[in-house]
PDB file of C-alpha atoms in Angstrom:
ATOM      1  CA  VAL A   4     -15.598   4.076  -3.790  1.00  0.00           C
ATOM      2  CA  ASP A   5     -12.999   4.551  -1.126  1.00  0.00           C
ATOM      3  CA  PHE A   6     -13.658   1.714   1.293  1.00  0.00           C
ATOM      4  CA  LEU A   7     -13.209   3.838   4.430  1.00  0.00           C
ATOM      5  CA  CYS A   8     -15.116   6.752   2.893  1.00  0.00           C
ATOM      6  CA  ASN A   9     -12.562   9.400   3.722  1.00  0.00           C
ATOM      7  CA  ASN A  10     -12.983  12.649   1.818  1.00  0.00           C
ATOM      8  CA  LEU A  11      -9.510  13.138   0.402  1.00  0.00           C
ATOM      9  CA  HIS A  12     -10.656  16.075  -1.718  1.00  0.00           C
ATOM     10  CA  ALA A  13     -11.588  18.038   1.424  1.00  0.00           C
ATOM     11  CA  ALA A  14      -8.261  17.133   3.022  1.00  0.00           C
ATOM     12  CA  ALA A  15      -6.437  18.354  -0.084  1.00  0.00           C
ATOM     13  CA  GLU A  16      -8.305  21.679  -0.024  1.00  0.00           C
ATOM     14  CA  ASP A  17      -7.222  22.210   3.594  1.00  0.00           C
ATOM     15  CA  LYS A  18      -3.696  21.037   2.707  1.00  0.00           C
ATOM     16  CA  THR A  19      -3.767  18.746   5.738  1.00  0.00           C
ATOM     17  CA  LEU A  20      -4.448  15.158   6.533  1.00  0.00           C
ATOM     18  CA  ASP A  21      -7.520  15.546   8.699  1.00  0.00           C
ATOM     19  CA  ASP A  22      -6.876  14.266  12.234  1.00  0.00           C
ATOM     20  CA  ASN A  23     -10.494  13.107  12.291  1.00  0.00           C
ATOM     21  CA  MET A  24      -9.705  10.688   9.465  1.00  0.00           C
ATOM     22  CA  LEU A  25      -6.928   9.070  11.461  1.00  0.00           C
ATOM     23  CA  GLN A  26      -9.038   8.983  14.626  1.00  0.00           C
ATOM     24  CA  ARG A  27     -11.912   7.390  12.699  1.00  0.00           C
ATOM     25  CA  MET A  28      -9.521   4.743  11.389  1.00  0.00           C
ATOM     26  CA  ALA A  29      -8.401   4.016  14.964  1.00  0.00           C
ATOM     27  CA  ARG A  30     -12.034   3.675  16.115  1.00  0.00           C
ATOM     28  CA  ASN A  31     -12.795   1.138  13.386  1.00  0.00           C
ATOM     29  CA  LYS A  32     -11.537  -1.618  15.680  1.00  0.00           C
ATOM     30  CA  GLU A  33     -14.062  -0.820  18.400  1.00  0.00           C
ATOM     31  CA  SER A  34     -16.940  -0.422  15.971  1.00  0.00           C
ATOM     32  CA  GLY A  35     -16.438  -3.790  14.258  1.00  0.00           C
ATOM     33  CA  VAL A  36     -15.814  -2.258  10.829  1.00  0.00           C
ATOM     34  CA  GLU A  37     -15.170  -4.752   8.058  1.00  0.00           C
ATOM     35  CA  ILE A  38     -13.291  -3.727   4.924  1.00  0.00           C
ATOM     36  CA  VAL A  39     -14.009  -4.946   1.397  1.00  0.00           C
ATOM     37  CA  VAL A  40     -11.159  -4.637  -1.093  1.00  0.00           C
ATOM     38  CA  VAL A  41     -12.281  -4.932  -4.711  1.00  0.00           C
ATOM     39  CA  ILE A  42      -9.637  -6.684  -6.785  1.00  0.00           C
ATOM     40  CA  SER A  43      -9.891  -5.341 -10.327  1.00  0.00           C
ATOM     41  CA  PRO A  44      -8.320  -5.996 -12.695  1.00  0.00           C
ATOM     42  CA  TRP A  45      -7.280  -9.299 -11.187  1.00  0.00           C
ATOM     43  CA  ASN A  46      -3.704  -9.125 -12.492  1.00  0.00           C
ATOM     44  CA  LYS A  47      -3.009  -5.537 -11.316  1.00  0.00           C
ATOM     45  CA  PRO A  48      -5.619  -4.390  -8.812  1.00  0.00           C
ATOM     46  CA  LEU A  49      -5.836  -0.614  -9.025  1.00  0.00           C
ATOM     47  CA  CYS A  50      -6.528  -0.249  -5.307  1.00  0.00           C
ATOM     48  CA  LEU A  51      -3.174  -1.873  -4.542  1.00  0.00           C
ATOM     49  CA  THR A  52      -1.255   0.620  -6.676  1.00  0.00           C
ATOM     50  CA  GLN A  53      -2.275   3.710  -4.663  1.00  0.00           C
ATOM     51  CA  VAL A  54      -0.398   4.845  -1.550  1.00  0.00           C
ATOM     52  CA  TRP A  55      -3.525   6.010   0.285  1.00  0.00           C
ATOM     53  CA  ASN A  56      -5.343   2.717  -0.271  1.00  0.00           C
ATOM     54  CA  MET A  57      -2.336   0.777   0.964  1.00  0.00           C
ATOM     55  CA  PHE A  58      -2.177   3.038   4.037  1.00  0.00           C
ATOM     56  CA  GLU A  59      -5.862   2.370   4.731  1.00  0.00           C
ATOM     57  CA  LEU A  60      -5.269  -1.380   4.476  1.00  0.00           C
ATOM     58  CA  TYR A  61      -2.317  -1.061   6.830  1.00  0.00           C
ATOM     59  CA  LYS A  62      -4.436   0.850   9.367  1.00  0.00           C
ATOM     60  CA  ALA A  63      -7.293  -1.641   9.023  1.00  0.00           C
ATOM     61  CA  ASN A  64      -4.898  -4.521   9.657  1.00  0.00           C
ATOM     62  CA  GLU A  65      -3.253  -2.655  12.544  1.00  0.00           C
ATOM     63  CA  ASN A  66      -6.710  -2.164  14.096  1.00  0.00           C
ATOM     64  CA  ASP A  67      -7.648  -5.834  13.605  1.00  0.00           C
ATOM     65  CA  CYS A  68     -10.471  -4.997  11.201  1.00  0.00           C
ATOM     66  CA  LYS A  69     -11.764  -7.938   9.215  1.00  0.00           C
ATOM     67  CA  ILE A  70     -10.639  -7.546   5.593  1.00  0.00           C
ATOM     68  CA  HIS A  71     -12.502  -9.222   2.729  1.00  0.00           C
ATOM     69  CA  PHE A  72     -11.330  -9.430  -0.842  1.00  0.00           C
ATOM     70  CA  ALA A  73     -13.923  -9.385  -3.618  1.00  0.00           C
ATOM     71  CA  MET A  74     -13.657  -9.612  -7.356  1.00  0.00           C
ATOM     72  CA  PRO A  75     -16.161  -8.726 -10.083  1.00  0.00           C
ATOM     73  CA  PRO A  76     -17.480 -11.885 -11.821  1.00  0.00           C
ATOM     74  CA  GLU A  77     -15.719 -11.091 -15.110  1.00  0.00           C
ATOM     75  CA  GLU A  78     -12.373 -10.656 -13.344  1.00  0.00           C
ATOM     76  CA  LYS A  79     -12.866 -13.906 -11.446  1.00  0.00           C
ATOM     77  CA  THR A  80     -13.608 -15.697 -14.719  1.00  0.00           C
ATOM     78  CA  ASN A  81     -10.514 -14.203 -16.359  1.00  0.00           C
ATOM     79  CA  MET A  82      -8.317 -15.199 -13.426  1.00  0.00           C
ATOM     80  CA  LEU A  83      -9.662 -18.763 -13.412  1.00  0.00           C
ATOM     81  CA  ARG A  84      -9.220 -19.060 -17.183  1.00  0.00           C
ATOM     82  CA  THR A  85      -5.620 -17.954 -16.785  1.00  0.00           C
ATOM     83  CA  ALA A  86      -5.024 -20.474 -14.007  1.00  0.00           C
ATOM     84  CA  VAL A  87      -6.664 -23.385 -15.823  1.00  0.00           C
ATOM     85  CA  PHE A  88      -6.066 -22.796 -19.529  1.00  0.00           C
ATOM     86  CA  ASN A  89      -2.849 -20.791 -19.667  1.00  0.00           C
ATOM     87  CA  GLU A  90       0.355 -22.762 -20.132  1.00  0.00           C
ATOM     88  CA  GLU A  91       1.953 -20.896 -17.232  1.00  0.00           C
ATOM     89  CA  GLY A  92      -1.249 -21.287 -15.212  1.00  0.00           C
ATOM     90  CA  PHE A  93      -1.006 -20.546 -11.529  1.00  0.00           C
ATOM     91  CA  GLY A  94       2.383 -18.890 -12.052  1.00  0.00           C
ATOM     92  CA  LYS A  95       0.608 -15.931 -13.678  1.00  0.00           C
ATOM     93  CA  ILE A  96      -1.475 -15.465 -10.530  1.00  0.00           C
ATOM     94  CA  LEU A  97       1.638 -15.644  -8.353  1.00  0.00           C
ATOM     95  CA  ASP A  98       3.310 -13.089 -10.629  1.00  0.00           C
ATOM     96  CA  ALA A  99       0.385 -10.710 -10.070  1.00  0.00           C
ATOM     97  CA  VAL A 100       0.689 -11.075  -6.292  1.00  0.00           C
ATOM     98  CA  ARG A 101       4.467 -10.645  -6.397  1.00  0.00           C
ATOM     99  CA  ALA A 102       4.064  -7.457  -8.454  1.00  0.00           C
ATOM    100  CA  ILE A 103       2.353  -5.632  -5.559  1.00  0.00           C
ATOM    101  CA  ASN A 104       4.998  -3.168  -4.423  1.00  0.00           C
ATOM    102  CA  LEU A 105       4.314  -0.386  -1.933  1.00  0.00           C
ATOM    103  CA  GLU A 106       7.571   1.354  -2.839  1.00  0.00           C
ATOM    104  CA  LYS A 107       6.214   1.855  -6.353  1.00  0.00           C
ATOM    105  CA  ALA A 108       2.698   2.849  -5.281  1.00  0.00           C
ATOM    106  CA  GLU A 109       1.375   6.058  -6.797  1.00  0.00           C
ATOM    107  CA  THR A 110      -0.057   9.182  -5.267  1.00  0.00           C
ATOM    108  CA  SER A 111      -2.996  11.002  -6.751  1.00  0.00           C
ATOM    109  CA  ASP A 112      -3.232  14.655  -7.663  1.00  0.00           C
ATOM    110  CA  ILE A 113      -6.362  15.569  -5.773  1.00  0.00           C
TER     111      ILE A 113
END
């Protein structure tokens, strides 16, 4: 689920980025909106590979929204196993964080 609940399919049909979407993002600061980013899979979170999701995070940060990161239990277990039992341990987690690259983020064909 898109964490700001913007209907990108409707925007694609109109061939425009709905001004209401951007205005709603700007109002998030006043309304006390909190954002939950689901990190899955832990080593390459899908939400951090999409341009739109990264833009939403940028706008949330710009508007001082509180951002929470959550991880499904299985992903958390896998990440902890990697950190504790893998020879390269915590380095694997750092590699996953370093791999986040907005310049290589993908767009979707809505």
